[in-house]
Coordinates of C-alpha atoms and ligand atoms in Angstrom, one line a residue:
M1193 CA -5.7 15.0 -9.0
L1194 CA -9.4 15.1 -8.3
G1195 CA -9.2 17.0 -5.0
L1196 CA -10.3 13.9 -3.0
E1197 CA -7.3 13.9 -0.6
N1198 CA -8.7 13.3 2.9
A1199 CA -12.3 12.9 1.6
R1200 CA -14.2 10.7 4.0
V1201 CA -15.8 7.9 2.1
L1202 CA -18.1 5.0 3.3
I1203 CA -18.9 2.2 0.9
T1204 CA -21.3 -0.7 1.6
A1205 CA -20.4 -4.1 0.1
G1206 CA -16.9 -2.8 -0.4
A1207 CA -14.8 -6.0 0.2
A1208 CA -15.3 -7.4 -3.3
G1209 CA -16.5 -6.6 -6.8
I1210 CA -17.4 -3.1 -7.8
G1211 CA -17.4 -1.8 -4.2
R1212 CA -13.8 -3.0 -3.6
V1213 CA -12.5 -1.4 -6.8
M1214 CA -14.4 1.8 -5.8
A1215 CA -12.8 1.7 -2.3
E1216 CA -9.3 1.2 -3.7
S1217 CA -9.8 3.9 -6.3
F1218 CA -10.9 6.5 -3.6
A1219 CA -8.0 5.4 -1.4
S1220 CA -5.5 5.8 -4.3
Q1221 CA -6.7 9.4 -4.5
G1222 CA -5.8 10.0 -0.9
A1223 CA -9.3 9.6 0.5
R1224 CA -10.0 8.0 3.9
V1225 CA -12.1 5.0 3.2
A1226 CA -14.3 2.7 5.3
V1227 CA -16.1 -0.3 3.8
C1228 CA -18.5 -3.0 5.2
D1229 CA -19.4 -6.3 3.7
V1230 CA -21.3 -9.4 4.9
D1231 CA -18.7 -11.8 3.7
E1232 CA -16.2 -12.6 6.4
A1233 CA -13.5 -14.1 4.1
A1234 CA -13.8 -11.2 1.7
C1235 CA -13.4 -8.8 4.6
A1236 CA -10.3 -10.6 5.7
Q1237 CA -8.8 -10.4 2.2
M1238 CA -9.7 -6.8 1.9
T1239 CA -8.1 -5.9 5.2
E1240 CA -4.9 -7.8 4.3
A1241 CA -4.6 -6.1 0.9
N1242 CA -5.6 -2.6 2.1
P1243 CA -4.4 -2.0 5.7
G1244 CA -5.3 1.7 5.3
I1245 CA -9.0 1.0 4.7
L1246 CA -11.3 0.4 7.6
V1247 CA -13.2 -2.9 6.9
R1248 CA -16.1 -4.2 9.0
Q1249 CA -18.3 -7.3 8.7
V1250 CA -21.9 -5.9 8.4
D1251 CA -25.1 -7.1 6.8
V1252 CA -26.7 -4.1 5.3
T1253 CA -30.2 -5.5 5.8
D1254 CA -29.7 -5.3 9.6
Q1255 CA -30.3 -1.9 11.0
M1256 CA -28.4 -2.5 14.2
Q1257 CA -25.3 -3.6 12.3
V1258 CA -25.5 -0.7 9.8
D1259 CA -26.0 1.8 12.7
G1260 CA -23.0 0.3 14.6
F1261 CA -20.9 0.7 11.5
F1262 CA -21.9 4.3 11.0
D1263 CA -21.3 5.1 14.7
E1264 CA -17.7 3.7 14.4
V1265 CA -16.9 5.4 11.1
L1266 CA -18.3 8.8 12.2
D1267 CA -16.4 8.6 15.4
G1268 CA -13.2 8.1 13.4
F1269 CA -13.8 10.4 10.5
G1270 CA -15.8 13.1 12.3
G1271 CA -18.0 13.5 9.2
L1272 CA -18.7 12.0 5.8
D1273 CA -18.2 13.3 2.3
V1274 CA -19.3 10.3 0.3
A1275 CA -21.7 7.5 1.2
A1276 CA -22.0 4.8 -1.4
A1277 CA -24.9 2.4 -0.9
N1278 CA -23.5 -0.2 -3.2
A1279 CA -24.7 -3.5 -1.8
G1280 CA -27.0 -5.5 -4.0
I1281 CA -27.6 -9.1 -5.0
G1282 CA -28.7 -10.3 -8.4
G1283 CA -31.6 -12.3 -6.9
P1284 CA -33.2 -15.3 -8.4
A1285 CA -33.5 -15.8 -12.2
A1286 CA -36.9 -17.4 -13.0
A1287 CA -40.1 -16.9 -14.8
I1288 CA -42.5 -14.8 -12.7
E1289 CA -44.7 -17.9 -11.8
D1290 CA -41.6 -19.6 -10.5
Q1291 CA -40.3 -16.7 -8.4
T1292 CA -40.8 -17.2 -4.6
L1293 CA -41.8 -14.6 -2.0
D1294 CA -38.6 -15.4 -0.1
G1295 CA -36.4 -14.7 -3.1
W1296 CA -38.4 -11.5 -3.9
K1297 CA -38.0 -10.3 -0.3
A1298 CA -34.3 -11.2 0.0
T1299 CA -33.5 -9.3 -3.2
L1300 CA -35.5 -6.2 -2.2
A1301 CA -33.9 -6.4 1.3
V1302 CA -30.3 -6.2 0.2
N1303 CA -30.8 -3.7 -2.6
L1304 CA -33.5 -1.5 -1.1
D1305 CA -33.3 -1.9 2.7
G1306 CA -29.6 -1.6 2.5
A1307 CA -29.8 1.7 0.5
F1308 CA -32.5 3.0 2.9
L1309 CA -30.5 2.2 6.0
T1310 CA -27.4 3.8 4.6
A1311 CA -29.1 6.9 3.4
R1312 CA -30.9 7.6 6.7
R1313 CA -27.7 7.6 8.6
A1314 CA -25.7 9.6 6.0
A1315 CA -28.2 12.3 5.5
P1316 CA -28.2 14.0 8.9
V1317 CA -24.4 14.1 9.0
M1318 CA -24.2 15.7 5.5
K1319 CA -27.0 18.1 6.4
A1320 CA -25.0 19.3 9.4
Q1321 CA -22.0 19.8 7.2
G1322 CA -24.0 21.4 4.4
S1323 CA -22.3 19.1 1.8
G1324 CA -21.9 15.5 0.7
L1325 CA -22.6 13.0 -2.0
L1326 CA -25.0 10.1 -1.6
L1327 CA -24.3 7.5 -4.3
L1328 CA -26.8 4.7 -4.7
T1329 CA -26.1 1.8 -7.0
S1330 CA -28.9 0.9 -9.4
S1331 CA -28.3 -0.8 -12.8
T1332 CA -29.3 -0.6 -16.4
S1333 CA -32.0 -3.0 -15.2
G1334 CA -33.3 0.0 -13.3
L1335 CA -33.6 1.9 -16.6
F1336 CA -35.2 -0.9 -18.5
G1337 CA -36.9 -4.1 -17.5
H1338 CA -35.1 -7.4 -17.1
P1339 CA -37.0 -10.5 -18.2
Y1340 CA -36.6 -13.5 -15.7
R1341 CA -35.1 -11.2 -13.1
S1342 CA -38.2 -9.4 -11.8
P1343 CA -37.1 -9.0 -8.2
Y1344 CA -33.8 -7.4 -9.2
A1345 CA -35.2 -5.1 -11.9
T1346 CA -37.9 -4.0 -9.4
A1347 CA -35.4 -3.2 -6.7
K1348 CA -33.1 -1.3 -9.1
W1349 CA -36.1 0.9 -10.3
G1350 CA -36.8 1.4 -6.6
I1351 CA -33.3 2.7 -6.1
L1352 CA -33.9 5.4 -8.7
G1353 CA -37.1 6.4 -7.0
L1354 CA -35.2 6.8 -3.7
M1355 CA -32.4 8.7 -5.5
K1356 CA -34.7 11.2 -7.2
T1357 CA -36.6 11.8 -4.0
L1358 CA -33.5 12.3 -1.8
A1359 CA -32.0 14.6 -4.5
M1360 CA -35.0 16.8 -4.1
E1361 CA -35.2 16.4 -0.3
L1362 CA -31.5 17.0 0.4
G1363 CA -30.5 19.3 -2.4
P1364 CA -31.4 22.4 -0.4
F1365 CA -28.9 21.3 2.2
G1366 CA -26.0 21.2 -0.3
I1367 CA -26.2 17.4 -0.6
R1368 CA -26.0 15.7 -4.0
V1369 CA -27.7 12.4 -4.6
N1370 CA -27.0 10.3 -7.7
A1371 CA -27.3 6.7 -8.9
L1372 CA -24.8 4.6 -10.7
C1373 CA -26.3 2.3 -13.4
P1374 CA -23.6 -0.1 -14.5
G1375 CA -24.1 -2.4 -17.5
A1376 CA -23.0 -6.0 -17.3
V1377 CA -19.7 -5.9 -15.4
E1378 CA -17.0 -8.5 -16.1
G1379 CA -16.3 -10.7 -13.1
P1380 CA -17.4 -13.6 -11.0
R1381 CA -20.8 -12.1 -10.1
M1382 CA -21.9 -11.9 -13.7
D1383 CA -20.5 -15.4 -14.3
R1384 CA -22.9 -16.6 -11.7
V1385 CA -25.8 -14.5 -13.0
V1386 CA -25.3 -15.7 -16.5
A1387 CA -25.2 -19.3 -15.4
N1388 CA -28.5 -19.0 -13.5
E1389 CA -30.2 -17.1 -16.3
A1390 CA -29.1 -19.7 -18.8
R1391 CA -30.7 -22.4 -16.7
A1392 CA -33.9 -20.3 -16.2
R1393 CA -34.2 -19.6 -20.0
G1394 CA -33.1 -23.1 -21.1
I1395 CA -30.4 -21.6 -23.3
S1396 CA -26.6 -21.6 -23.2
E1397 CA -24.4 -19.2 -21.2
D1398 CA -23.0 -18.0 -24.5
E1399 CA -26.4 -17.1 -25.7
V1400 CA -27.1 -15.2 -22.5
R1401 CA -23.9 -13.3 -22.9
Q1402 CA -25.0 -12.4 -26.4
I1403 CA -28.3 -11.1 -25.1
Y1404 CA -26.5 -8.8 -22.7
V1405 CA -24.6 -7.0 -25.4
K1406 CA -27.2 -7.2 -28.2
G1407 CA -28.9 -4.1 -27.1
V1408 CA -25.7 -2.2 -26.2
S1409 CA -24.6 0.4 -28.8
M1410 CA -20.9 -0.2 -28.0
K1411 CA -21.3 -4.0 -28.0
T1412 CA -19.3 -4.2 -24.8
W1413 CA -19.4 -5.3 -21.1
V1414 CA -17.9 -2.9 -18.7
T1415 CA -15.3 -3.2 -15.9
A1416 CA -15.5 -2.3 -12.2
E1417 CA -12.9 0.4 -12.9
D1418 CA -15.3 2.0 -15.4
V1419 CA -17.9 2.3 -12.7
A1420 CA -15.4 3.4 -10.0
N1421 CA -14.2 6.2 -12.4
M1422 CA -17.8 7.6 -12.5
A1423 CA -17.9 7.5 -8.7
L1424 CA -14.6 9.5 -8.5
F1425 CA -15.9 12.0 -11.1
L1426 CA -19.2 12.5 -9.1
A1427 CA -17.4 12.9 -5.8
S1428 CA -14.8 15.4 -7.2
D1429 CA -15.3 19.1 -7.8
L1430 CA -15.8 18.1 -11.5
G1431 CA -19.2 16.8 -10.6
A1432 CA -20.1 19.6 -8.2
K1433 CA -23.4 20.5 -9.9
V1434 CA -24.5 17.0 -10.8
S1435 CA -27.4 15.7 -8.7
G1436 CA -30.6 13.7 -9.2
Q1437 CA -29.1 11.7 -12.1
A1438 CA -29.0 8.0 -13.0
M1439 CA -25.5 7.8 -14.5
A1440 CA -25.3 4.8 -16.8
V1441 CA -21.8 3.3 -17.3
D1442 CA -22.7 0.7 -19.9
G1443 CA -21.6 1.6 -23.4
H1444 CA -25.1 2.9 -24.0
T1445 CA -27.9 0.4 -23.5
E1446 CA -30.6 0.7 -26.2
T1447 CA -32.7 -2.2 -25.0
N1448 CA -32.2 -4.6 -22.1
G1449 CA -32.9 -8.3 -22.2
D1450 CA -34.4 -9.8 -25.3
Ligands
LIG635 P1 -20.8 -8.8 -6.0 O1 -21.7 -10.0 -6.1 O2 -19.4 -8.9 -6.5 O3 -20.9 -8.4 -4.5 C1 -20.1 -7.5 -3.9 C2 -20.1 -7.7 -2.4 O4 -21.5 -7.5 -1.9 C3 -19.7 -9.1 -2.0 O5 -18.5 -9.0 -1.3 C4 -20.9 -9.5 -1.0 O6 -20.4 -10.2 0.1 C5 -21.5 -8.1 -0.7 N1 -22.8 -8.3 -0.1 C6 -23.9 -9.1 -0.6 N2 -24.9 -9.0 0.3 C7 -24.6 -8.1 1.3 C8 -25.2 -7.7 2.4 N3 -26.4 -8.1 2.8 N4 -24.6 -6.8 3.2 C9 -23.3 -6.4 3.0 N5 -22.6 -6.8 1.9 C10 -23.3 -7.7 1.0 O7 -21.5 -7.5 -6.7 P2 -21.0 -6.4 -7.6 O8 -21.0 -6.9 -9.0 O9 -19.8 -5.8 -7.1 O10 -22.2 -5.4 -7.5 C11 -22.2 -4.2 -6.7 C12 -23.4 -3.4 -7.0 O11 -23.5 -3.1 -8.4 C13 -24.7 -4.1 -6.7 O12 -25.7 -3.2 -6.2 C14 -25.2 -4.7 -8.0 O13 -26.6 -4.9 -8.0 C15 -24.8 -3.5 -8.9 N6 -24.6 -3.9 -10.3 C16 -23.7 -4.9 -10.7 C17 -23.6 -5.2 -12.0 C18 -22.7 -6.3 -12.5 O14 -22.7 -6.6 -13.7 N7 -21.8 -6.9 -11.7 C19 -24.4 -4.5 -13.0 C20 -25.3 -3.6 -12.6 C21 -25.4 -3.2 -11.2

């Protein structure tokens, strides 16, 4: 066991995809878990499948909604050991001249505003406790560039700037701050991303999939479980001295994109 029994865990965008697997992984370790998600249907499915997990419909770009969620979770949990700002959208795939300001802003809003609004509520709780883990989800696109996905790559680099800064700012209070940098994760999200990118580049979906593994040493995509396992490690005592790190879970990306 990882010593996560009764750990109090909050995860944004936790009703589907990586966030859901992360939530279920923490719950399977005996943690108390609360998730939010903007998607009503996904929230309903998550609630049905996991009656022990608190699920609320929240848009992470909306400060009032995020604050309301934190208020409720903190009332119930009485503190917070892990806050995972996992919400992110892939954003539009297009050449820079075809990107729109609306698409740019929407991508930055979910990825960056969401992480900011989560961190600003988690930090004071963890400071008062003198402990906690803040986990921000970046991407290998935050370690490299990503042609045709400039809003997304920019947002994920921004996440690493926030992570590094908060690791410095909160470390003296016993709080660890790390980022997860998943490679391409198998699942419906990447199916959508690949389809959009194939359209934007004028190539086939198969060719896009090849591009995604071309620069990966292990020539592999990853699973949501691979990413959740890194979250469990970081939250456990095994990761007790790990802070300020961008943890890639990606089979080692040598180059991203072309
Ligand atoms: P996903 O598309 O499967 O989405 C997971 C959930 O996010 C969905 O249920 C969706 O409703 C929710 N969501 C979207 N916008 C939201 C908002 N404004 N407020 C609250 N919830 C919202 O995504 P995923 O693949 O599980 O990705 C999770 C995180 O991992 C994201 O930050 C993503 O950028 C990052 N990531 C994913 C991959 C990948 O290959 N899937 C790779 C690297 C990084």
